[in-house]
Amino acid sequence: MKGPIGIFDSGYGGLTILHGIRQLLPEYDYLYLGDNARAPYGARSFDVVYEFTRQAVRYLFDRGCKLVILGCNTASAKALRTIQQHDLPQWDAQLRVLGVIRPTAEIIGNLTQTRHVGVLATEGTIKSQSYNLEIQKLWPDVQVSGVACPFWVPLVEYHEADSPGADYFVKKRIDQLMRLDPQIDAIILGCTHYPLLMPKILKYVPRGVRIVPQGEYVANSLQNYLLRHPEMEQRCSRGGTARYMTTENPETFREQAQLFLHEAVEVENIVLG
């Protein structure tokens, strides 16, 4: 039985991941789930993020998905490994869950000349050290510095990304990161909301510093994964559709989805837990 590819995020940022994937792989069916009622996950404990993510992944599998992508850096940092190692063997050894941190870590060594890399992300992702660990495994010579940006997600979700007030918060965190390591020449946007702040980010990064959003790299990684695992590719349905579910008010989700996707969507309200 074939099924859609599931995309999960605590909020709306994962829509940037879905958008990147659909640009590259439009032929597949997708099912997006946003746990908007319990967002943000960024400052929550490991145990809480794991339990919430586990519930969402299980729900997507119950809706027919064979492969789920955690389009959320916090969930990827705090829950992915436990779900892969503990839950999947109990549920179904043929099901798969992938994250968004490793695809960016895999490519970053090719994008830095100085071998000094920065990460801008939520508090939870920075505290987890997940980017540092993944990059060090793949590129031992690359030095990683990270800064948490607690106000960046609200700026996006409250439609303030283009406001003059956003300049202060964006500049403050970029300056903080560059003070930590002035040799940084590539910065990973380790939260899926942050690409919507790109005009402000580009305004304040020093010349010659490359900005690395995730959508393109996650999409390329998924394409490579499906090529390397034809047995999973065969289990993914191909109808070119995208469906959306939220644990919050569907009308609010529709408004936010318009911001991220630039298209109108229909959304179903669901309950997790």
PDB file of N, CA and C in Angstrom, residues 10-99:
ATOM      1  N   SER A  10       6.570  21.707  14.410  1.00  0.00           N
ATOM      2  CA  SER A  10       5.822  22.216  15.554  1.00  0.00           C
ATOM      3  C   SER A  10       4.937  23.387  15.147  1.00  0.00           C
ATOM      4  N   GLY A  11       5.340  24.096  14.105  1.00  0.00           N
ATOM      5  CA  GLY A  11       4.575  25.269  13.690  1.00  0.00           C
ATOM      6  C   GLY A  11       4.469  25.387  12.191  1.00  0.00           C
ATOM      7  N   TYR A  12       4.842  26.557  11.681  1.00  0.00           N
ATOM      8  CA  TYR A  12       4.678  26.848  10.261  1.00  0.00           C
ATOM      9  C   TYR A  12       5.988  26.789   9.479  1.00  0.00           C
ATOM     10  N   GLY A  13       7.116  26.845  10.176  1.00  0.00           N
ATOM     11  CA  GLY A  13       8.397  26.929   9.485  1.00  0.00           C
ATOM     12  C   GLY A  13       8.661  25.751   8.563  1.00  0.00           C
ATOM     13  N   GLY A  14       8.160  24.579   8.933  1.00  0.00           N
ATOM     14  CA  GLY A  14       8.348  23.403   8.091  1.00  0.00           C
ATOM     15  C   GLY A  14       7.741  23.561   6.707  1.00  0.00           C
ATOM     16  N   LEU A  15       6.872  24.549   6.553  1.00  0.00           N
ATOM     17  CA  LEU A  15       6.314  24.811   5.222  1.00  0.00           C
ATOM     18  C   LEU A  15       7.403  25.260   4.251  1.00  0.00           C
ATOM     19  N   THR A  16       8.480  25.887   4.768  1.00  0.00           N
ATOM     20  CA  THR A  16       9.588  26.252   3.885  1.00  0.00           C
ATOM     21  C   THR A  16      10.321  24.996   3.406  1.00  0.00           C
ATOM     22  N   ILE A  17      10.371  23.980   4.267  1.00  0.00           N
ATOM     23  CA  ILE A  17      10.968  22.695   3.880  1.00  0.00           C
ATOM     24  C   ILE A  17      10.089  22.010   2.846  1.00  0.00           C
ATOM     25  N   LEU A  18       8.784  21.973   3.109  1.00  0.00           N
ATOM     26  CA  LEU A  18       7.851  21.369   2.156  1.00  0.00           C
ATOM     27  C   LEU A  18       7.927  22.072   0.811  1.00  0.00           C
ATOM     28  N   HIS A  19       8.005  23.402   0.826  1.00  0.00           N
ATOM     29  CA  HIS A  19       8.074  24.160  -0.421  1.00  0.00           C
ATOM     30  C   HIS A  19       9.316  23.761  -1.220  1.00  0.00           C
ATOM     31  N   GLY A  20      10.458  23.674  -0.543  1.00  0.00           N
ATOM     32  CA  GLY A  20      11.688  23.282  -1.223  1.00  0.00           C
ATOM     33  C   GLY A  20      11.616  21.884  -1.810  1.00  0.00           C
ATOM     34  N   ILE A  21      10.998  20.975  -1.058  1.00  0.00           N
ATOM     35  CA  ILE A  21      10.865  19.588  -1.526  1.00  0.00           C
ATOM     36  C   ILE A  21       9.938  19.517  -2.738  1.00  0.00           C
ATOM     37  N   ARG A  22       8.830  20.232  -2.668  1.00  0.00           N
ATOM     38  CA  ARG A  22       7.865  20.176  -3.781  1.00  0.00           C
ATOM     39  C   ARG A  22       8.417  20.830  -5.046  1.00  0.00           C
ATOM     40  N   GLN A  23       9.298  21.805  -4.875  1.00  0.00           N
ATOM     41  CA  GLN A  23       9.929  22.415  -6.044  1.00  0.00           C
ATOM     42  C   GLN A  23      10.762  21.379  -6.805  1.00  0.00           C
ATOM     43  N   LEU A  24      11.441  20.520  -6.055  1.00  0.00           N
ATOM     44  CA  LEU A  24      12.331  19.522  -6.656  1.00  0.00           C
ATOM     45  C   LEU A  24      11.611  18.222  -6.996  1.00  0.00           C
ATOM     46  N   LEU A  25      10.659  17.837  -6.148  1.00  0.00           N
ATOM     47  CA  LEU A  25       9.979  16.538  -6.294  1.00  0.00           C
ATOM     48  C   LEU A  25       8.455  16.734  -6.296  1.00  0.00           C
ATOM     49  N   PRO A  26       7.931  17.394  -7.329  1.00  0.00           N
ATOM     50  CA  PRO A  26       6.497  17.725  -7.335  1.00  0.00           C
ATOM     51  C   PRO A  26       5.581  16.539  -7.569  1.00  0.00           C
ATOM     52  N   GLU A  27       6.149  15.421  -8.032  1.00  0.00           N
ATOM     53  CA  GLU A  27       5.299  14.293  -8.440  1.00  0.00           C
ATOM     54  C   GLU A  27       4.716  13.497  -7.272  1.00  0.00           C
ATOM     55  N   TYR A  28       5.308  13.631  -6.083  1.00  0.00           N
ATOM     56  CA  TYR A  28       4.846  12.828  -4.945  1.00  0.00           C
ATOM     57  C   TYR A  28       3.682  13.496  -4.216  1.00  0.00           C
ATOM     58  N   ASP A  29       2.990  12.705  -3.393  1.00  0.00           N
ATOM     59  CA  ASP A  29       1.947  13.221  -2.502  1.00  0.00           C
ATOM     60  C   ASP A  29       2.574  13.572  -1.161  1.00  0.00           C
ATOM     61  N   TYR A  30       2.084  14.652  -0.539  1.00  0.00           N
ATOM     62  CA  TYR A  30       2.627  15.101   0.740  1.00  0.00           C
ATOM     63  C   TYR A  30       1.503  15.342   1.736  1.00  0.00           C
ATOM     64  N   LEU A  31       1.790  15.040   2.998  1.00  0.00           N
ATOM     65  CA  LEU A  31       0.853  15.297   4.085  1.00  0.00           C
ATOM     66  C   LEU A  31       1.600  16.071   5.159  1.00  0.00           C
ATOM     67  N   TYR A  32       1.206  17.318   5.373  1.00  0.00           N
ATOM     68  CA  TYR A  32       1.893  18.207   6.321  1.00  0.00           C
ATOM     69  C   TYR A  32       1.088  18.290   7.611  1.00  0.00           C
ATOM     70  N   LEU A  33       1.793  18.137   8.740  1.00  0.00           N
ATOM     71  CA  LEU A  33       1.153  18.270  10.050  1.00  0.00           C
ATOM     72  C   LEU A  33       1.894  19.319  10.866  1.00  0.00           C
ATOM     73  N   GLY A  34       1.177  20.359  11.288  1.00  0.00           N
ATOM     74  CA  GLY A  34       1.739  21.378  12.166  1.00  0.00           C
ATOM     75  C   GLY A  34       1.101  21.288  13.541  1.00  0.00           C
ATOM     76  N   ASP A  35       1.925  21.093  14.562  1.00  0.00           N
ATOM     77  CA  ASP A  35       1.408  21.037  15.941  1.00  0.00           C
ATOM     78  C   ASP A  35       1.334  22.455  16.497  1.00  0.00           C
ATOM     79  N   ASN A  36       0.578  23.279  15.817  1.00  0.00           N
ATOM     80  CA  ASN A  36       0.551  24.708  16.111  1.00  0.00           C
ATOM     81  C   ASN A  36      -0.018  25.041  17.489  1.00  0.00           C
ATOM     82  N   ALA A  37      -0.885  24.169  18.012  1.00  0.00           N
ATOM     83  CA  ALA A  37      -1.483  24.428  19.322  1.00  0.00           C
ATOM     84  C   ALA A  37      -0.450  24.355  20.440  1.00  0.00           C
ATOM     85  N   ARG A  38       0.642  23.596  20.213  1.00  0.00           N
ATOM     86  CA  ARG A  38       1.655  23.422  21.264  1.00  0.00           C
ATOM     87  C   ARG A  38       2.992  24.071  20.902  1.00  0.00           C
ATOM     88  N   ALA A  39       3.014  24.800  19.796  1.00  0.00           N
ATOM     89  CA  ALA A  39       4.227  25.519  19.381  1.00  0.00           C
ATOM     90  C   ALA A  39       4.382  26.778  20.246  1.00  0.00           C
ATOM     91  N   PRO A  40       5.621  27.270  20.396  1.00  0.00           N
ATOM     92  CA  PRO A  40       6.859  26.741  19.805  1.00  0.00           C
ATOM     93  C   PRO A  40       7.489  25.657  20.679  1.00  0.00           C
ATOM     94  N   TYR A  41       8.296  24.809  20.053  1.00  0.00           N
ATOM     95  CA  TYR A  41       9.013  23.759  20.769  1.00  0.00           C
ATOM     96  C   TYR A  41      10.377  24.233  21.269  1.00  0.00           C
ATOM     97  N   GLY A  42      10.856  25.359  20.750  1.00  0.00           N
ATOM     98  CA  GLY A  42      12.254  25.776  20.915  1.00  0.00           C
ATOM     99  C   GLY A  42      12.801  25.736  22.329  1.00  0.00           C
ATOM    100  N   ALA A  43      12.013  26.139  23.334  1.00  0.00           N
ATOM    101  CA  ALA A  43      12.516  26.204  24.707  1.00  0.00           C
ATOM    102  C   ALA A  43      12.028  25.039  25.567  1.00  0.00           C
ATOM    103  N   ARG A  44      11.306  24.084  24.973  1.00  0.00           N
ATOM    104  CA  ARG A  44      10.782  22.946  25.746  1.00  0.00           C
ATOM    105  C   ARG A  44      11.879  21.915  26.028  1.00  0.00           C
ATOM    106  N   SER A  45      11.640  21.084  27.038  1.00  0.00           N
ATOM    107  CA  SER A  45      12.624  20.078  27.441  1.00  0.00           C
ATOM    108  C   SER A  45      12.729  18.967  26.399  1.00  0.00           C
ATOM    109  N   PHE A  46      13.823  18.191  26.483  1.00  0.00           N
ATOM    110  CA  PHE A  46      14.011  17.057  25.582  1.00  0.00           C
ATOM    111  C   PHE A  46      12.838  16.093  25.682  1.00  0.00           C
ATOM    112  N   ASP A  47      12.413  15.781  26.909  1.00  0.00           N
ATOM    113  CA  ASP A  47      11.359  14.789  27.100  1.00  0.00           C
ATOM    114  C   ASP A  47      10.038  15.231  26.477  1.00  0.00           C
ATOM    115  N   VAL A  48       9.703  16.506  26.655  1.00  0.00           N
ATOM    116  CA  VAL A  48       8.446  17.026  26.109  1.00  0.00           C
ATOM    117  C   VAL A  48       8.494  17.048  24.580  1.00  0.00           C
ATOM    118  N   VAL A  49       9.597  17.526  24.017  1.00  0.00           N
ATOM    119  CA  VAL A  49       9.728  17.562  22.558  1.00  0.00           C
ATOM    120  C   VAL A  49       9.669  16.149  21.983  1.00  0.00           C
ATOM    121  N   TYR A  50      10.329  15.207  22.636  1.00  0.00           N
ATOM    122  CA  TYR A  50      10.286  13.817  22.167  1.00  0.00           C
ATOM    123  C   TYR A  50       8.852  13.290  22.175  1.00  0.00           C
ATOM    124  N   GLU A  51       8.126  13.504  23.272  1.00  0.00           N
ATOM    125  CA  GLU A  51       6.764  12.958  23.372  1.00  0.00           C
ATOM    126  C   GLU A  51       5.835  13.595  22.338  1.00  0.00           C
ATOM    127  N   PHE A  52       5.907  14.911  22.185  1.00  0.00           N
ATOM    128  CA  PHE A  52       5.056  15.590  21.199  1.00  0.00           C
ATOM    129  C   PHE A  52       5.393  15.117  19.776  1.00  0.00           C
ATOM    130  N   THR A  53       6.686  15.015  19.482  1.00  0.00           N
ATOM    131  CA  THR A  53       7.113  14.591  18.139  1.00  0.00           C
ATOM    132  C   THR A  53       6.702  13.156  17.874  1.00  0.00           C
ATOM    133  N   ARG A  54       6.872  12.335  18.862  1.00  0.00           N
ATOM    134  CA  ARG A  54       6.480  10.918  18.746  1.00  0.00           C
ATOM    135  C   ARG A  54       4.993  10.788  18.417  1.00  0.00           C
ATOM    136  N   GLN A  55       4.160  11.565  19.101  1.00  0.00           N
ATOM    137  CA  GLN A  55       2.717  11.531  18.837  1.00  0.00           C
ATOM    138  C   GLN A  55       2.416  11.933  17.393  1.00  0.00           C
ATOM    139  N   ALA A  56       3.085  12.974  16.920  1.00  0.00           N
ATOM    140  CA  ALA A  56       2.843  13.477  15.562  1.00  0.00           C
ATOM    141  C   ALA A  56       3.296  12.479  14.505  1.00  0.00           C
ATOM    142  N   VAL A  57       4.475  11.901  14.706  1.00  0.00           N
ATOM    143  CA  VAL A  57       4.994  10.923  13.744  1.00  0.00           C
ATOM    144  C   VAL A  57       4.076   9.702  13.688  1.00  0.00           C
ATOM    145  N   ARG A  58       3.645   9.246  14.843  1.00  0.00           N
ATOM    146  CA  ARG A  58       2.733   8.096  14.897  1.00  0.00           C
ATOM    147  C   ARG A  58       1.430   8.414  14.154  1.00  0.00           C
ATOM    148  N   TYR A  59       0.942   9.630  14.334  1.00  0.00           N
ATOM    149  CA  TYR A  59      -0.296  10.037  13.661  1.00  0.00           C
ATOM    150  C   TYR A  59      -0.118  10.005  12.141  1.00  0.00           C
ATOM    151  N   LEU A  60       1.004  10.509  11.656  1.00  0.00           N
ATOM    152  CA  LEU A  60       1.257  10.514  10.210  1.00  0.00           C
ATOM    153  C   LEU A  60       1.371   9.089   9.666  1.00  0.00           C
ATOM    154  N   PHE A  61       2.014   8.210  10.416  1.00  0.00           N
ATOM    155  CA  PHE A  61       2.082   6.803   9.991  1.00  0.00           C
ATOM    156  C   PHE A  61       0.680   6.198   9.946  1.00  0.00           C
ATOM    157  N   ASP A  62      -0.151   6.533  10.929  1.00  0.00           N
ATOM    158  CA  ASP A  62      -1.518   6.003  10.960  1.00  0.00           C
ATOM    159  C   ASP A  62      -2.354   6.528   9.793  1.00  0.00           C
ATOM    160  N   ARG A  63      -1.950   7.679   9.247  1.00  0.00           N
ATOM    161  CA  ARG A  63      -2.648   8.239   8.086  1.00  0.00           C
ATOM    162  C   ARG A  63      -2.053   7.739   6.760  1.00  0.00           C
ATOM    163  N   GLY A  64      -1.177   6.762   6.821  1.00  0.00           N
ATOM    164  CA  GLY A  64      -0.701   6.109   5.603  1.00  0.00           C
ATOM    165  C   GLY A  64       0.691   6.464   5.146  1.00  0.00           C
ATOM    166  N   CYS A  65       1.357   7.416   5.830  1.00  0.00           N
ATOM    167  CA  CYS A  65       2.731   7.772   5.443  1.00  0.00           C
ATOM    168  C   CYS A  65       3.681   6.606   5.734  1.00  0.00           C
ATOM    169  N   LYS A  66       4.631   6.392   4.871  1.00  0.00           N
ATOM    170  CA  LYS A  66       5.676   5.377   5.082  1.00  0.00           C
ATOM    171  C   LYS A  66       6.997   6.042   5.476  1.00  0.00           C
ATOM    172  N   LEU A  67       7.124   7.305   5.114  1.00  0.00           N
ATOM    173  CA  LEU A  67       8.333   8.085   5.358  1.00  0.00           C
ATOM    174  C   LEU A  67       7.907   9.447   5.906  1.00  0.00           C
ATOM    175  N   VAL A  68       8.515   9.852   7.026  1.00  0.00           N
ATOM    176  CA  VAL A  68       8.189  11.143   7.639  1.00  0.00           C
ATOM    177  C   VAL A  68       9.461  11.957   7.796  1.00  0.00           C
ATOM    178  N   ILE A  69       9.402  13.215   7.413  1.00  0.00           N
ATOM    179  CA  ILE A  69      10.521  14.138   7.582  1.00  0.00           C
ATOM    180  C   ILE A  69      10.179  15.116   8.695  1.00  0.00           C
ATOM    181  N   LEU A  70      11.049  15.223   9.677  1.00  0.00           N
ATOM    182  CA  LEU A  70      10.870  16.207  10.734  1.00  0.00           C
ATOM    183  C   LEU A  70      11.359  17.543  10.199  1.00  0.00           C
ATOM    184  N   GLY A  71      10.426  18.348   9.696  1.00  0.00           N
ATOM    185  CA  GLY A  71      10.778  19.640   9.122  1.00  0.00           C
ATOM    186  C   GLY A  71      10.928  20.685  10.208  1.00  0.00           C
ATOM    187  N   CYS A  72      11.532  20.290  11.309  1.00  0.00           N
ATOM    188  CA  CYS A  72      11.651  21.111  12.506  1.00  0.00           C
ATOM    189  C   CYS A  72      13.008  20.811  13.117  1.00  0.00           C
ATOM    190  N   ASN A  73      13.832  21.839  13.280  1.00  0.00           N
ATOM    191  CA  ASN A  73      15.168  21.629  13.821  1.00  0.00           C
ATOM    192  C   ASN A  73      15.143  21.167  15.269  1.00  0.00           C
ATOM    193  N   THR A  74      14.234  21.723  16.072  1.00  0.00           N
ATOM    194  CA  THR A  74      14.167  21.330  17.478  1.00  0.00           C
ATOM    195  C   THR A  74      13.780  19.868  17.607  1.00  0.00           C
ATOM    196  N   ALA A  75      12.787  19.429  16.844  1.00  0.00           N
ATOM    197  CA  ALA A  75      12.386  18.021  16.875  1.00  0.00           C
ATOM    198  C   ALA A  75      13.508  17.126  16.351  1.00  0.00           C
ATOM    199  N   SER A  76      14.189  17.571  15.302  1.00  0.00           N
ATOM    200  CA  SER A  76      15.313  16.798  14.765  1.00  0.00           C
ATOM    201  C   SER A  76      16.426  16.673  15.797  1.00  0.00           C
ATOM    202  N   ALA A  77      16.644  17.751  16.556  1.00  0.00           N
ATOM    203  CA  ALA A  77      17.719  17.763  17.543  1.00  0.00           C
ATOM    204  C   ALA A  77      17.379  16.934  18.779  1.00  0.00           C
ATOM    205  N   LYS A  78      16.131  16.989  19.207  1.00  0.00           N
ATOM    206  CA  LYS A  78      15.779  16.413  20.507  1.00  0.00           C
ATOM    207  C   LYS A  78      15.023  15.087  20.437  1.00  0.00           C
ATOM    208  N   ALA A  79      14.470  14.725  19.278  1.00  0.00           N
ATOM    209  CA  ALA A  79      13.612  13.543  19.237  1.00  0.00           C
ATOM    210  C   ALA A  79      13.972  12.518  18.168  1.00  0.00           C
ATOM    211  N   LEU A  80      14.637  12.942  17.100  1.00  0.00           N
ATOM    212  CA  LEU A  80      14.830  12.065  15.937  1.00  0.00           C
ATOM    213  C   LEU A  80      15.529  10.761  16.303  1.00  0.00           C
ATOM    214  N   ARG A  81      16.666  10.860  16.980  1.00  0.00           N
ATOM    215  CA  ARG A  81      17.455   9.650  17.235  1.00  0.00           C
ATOM    216  C   ARG A  81      16.690   8.646  18.086  1.00  0.00           C
ATOM    217  N   THR A  82      15.987   9.123  19.111  1.00  0.00           N
ATOM    218  CA  THR A  82      15.227   8.213  19.982  1.00  0.00           C
ATOM    219  C   THR A  82      14.110   7.529  19.208  1.00  0.00           C
ATOM    220  N   ILE A  83      13.424   8.276  18.351  1.00  0.00           N
ATOM    221  CA  ILE A  83      12.359   7.676  17.535  1.00  0.00           C
ATOM    222  C   ILE A  83      12.944   6.634  16.591  1.00  0.00           C
ATOM    223  N   GLN A  84      14.064   6.956  15.957  1.00  0.00           N
ATOM    224  CA  GLN A  84      14.685   6.012  15.025  1.00  0.00           C
ATOM    225  C   GLN A  84      15.141   4.739  15.730  1.00  0.00           C
ATOM    226  N   GLN A  85      15.749   4.887  16.892  1.00  0.00           N
ATOM    227  CA  GLN A  85      16.358   3.740  17.562  1.00  0.00           C
ATOM    228  C   GLN A  85      15.390   2.972  18.448  1.00  0.00           C
ATOM    229  N   HIS A  86      14.423   3.667  19.033  1.00  0.00           N
ATOM    230  CA  HIS A  86      13.540   3.027  20.008  1.00  0.00           C
ATOM    231  C   HIS A  86      12.146   2.711  19.477  1.00  0.00           C
ATOM    232  N   ASP A  87      11.532   3.692  18.812  1.00  0.00           N
ATOM    233  CA  ASP A  87      10.123   3.537  18.434  1.00  0.00           C
ATOM    234  C   ASP A  87       9.912   2.783  17.121  1.00  0.00           C
ATOM    235  N   LEU A  88      10.692   3.121  16.086  1.00  0.00           N
ATOM    236  CA  LEU A  88      10.474   2.486  14.778  1.00  0.00           C
ATOM    237  C   LEU A  88      10.589   0.965  14.823  1.00  0.00           C
ATOM    238  N   PRO A  89      11.585   0.397  15.534  1.00  0.00           N
ATOM    239  CA  PRO A  89      11.649  -1.069  15.586  1.00  0.00           C
ATOM    240  C   PRO A  89      10.397  -1.696  16.205  1.00  0.00           C
ATOM    241  N   GLN A  90       9.745  -0.959  17.118  1.00  0.00           N
ATOM    242  CA  GLN A  90       8.522  -1.478  17.749  1.00  0.00           C
ATOM    243  C   GLN A  90       7.301  -1.299  16.842  1.00  0.00           C
ATOM    244  N   TRP A  91       7.269  -0.178  16.119  1.00  0.00           N
ATOM    245  CA  TRP A  91       6.113   0.103  15.267  1.00  0.00           C
ATOM    246  C   TRP A  91       6.143  -0.725  13.989  1.00  0.00           C
ATOM    247  N   ASP A  92       7.196  -0.540  13.205  1.00  0.00           N
ATOM    248  CA  ASP A  92       7.326  -1.214  11.906  1.00  0.00           C
ATOM    249  C   ASP A  92       8.729  -0.916  11.391  1.00  0.00           C
ATOM    250  N   ALA A  93       9.531  -1.934  11.251  1.00  0.00           N
ATOM    251  CA  ALA A  93      10.931  -1.756  10.862  1.00  0.00           C
ATOM    252  C   ALA A  93      11.095  -1.175   9.466  1.00  0.00           C
ATOM    253  N   GLN A  94      10.000  -1.164   8.680  1.00  0.00           N
ATOM    254  CA  GLN A  94      10.086  -0.636   7.315  1.00  0.00           C
ATOM    255  C   GLN A  94       9.747   0.851   7.234  1.00  0.00           C
ATOM    256  N   LEU A  95       9.262   1.433   8.325  1.00  0.00           N
ATOM    257  CA  LEU A  95       8.957   2.862   8.349  1.00  0.00           C
ATOM    258  C   LEU A  95      10.238   3.650   8.580  1.00  0.00           C
ATOM    259  N   ARG A  96      10.256   4.897   8.091  1.00  0.00           N
ATOM    260  CA  ARG A  96      11.453   5.716   8.225  1.00  0.00           C
ATOM    261  C   ARG A  96      11.102   7.138   8.664  1.00  0.00           C
ATOM    262  N   VAL A  97      11.993   7.717   9.497  1.00  0.00           N
ATOM    263  CA  VAL A  97      11.889   9.119   9.900  1.00  0.00           C
ATOM    264  C   VAL A  97      13.243   9.771   9.650  1.00  0.00           C
ATOM    265  N   LEU A  98      13.232  10.904   8.948  1.00  0.00           N
ATOM    266  CA  LEU A  98      14.456  11.643   8.641  1.00  0.00           C
ATOM    267  C   LEU A  98      14.357  13.053   9.224  1.00  0.00           C
ATOM    268  N   GLY A  99      15.511  13.682   9.476  1.00  0.00           N
ATOM    269  CA  GLY A  99      15.533  15.031  10.046  1.00  0.00           C
ATOM    270  C   GLY A  99      16.095  16.052   9.078  1.00  0.00           C
TER     271      GLY A  99
END
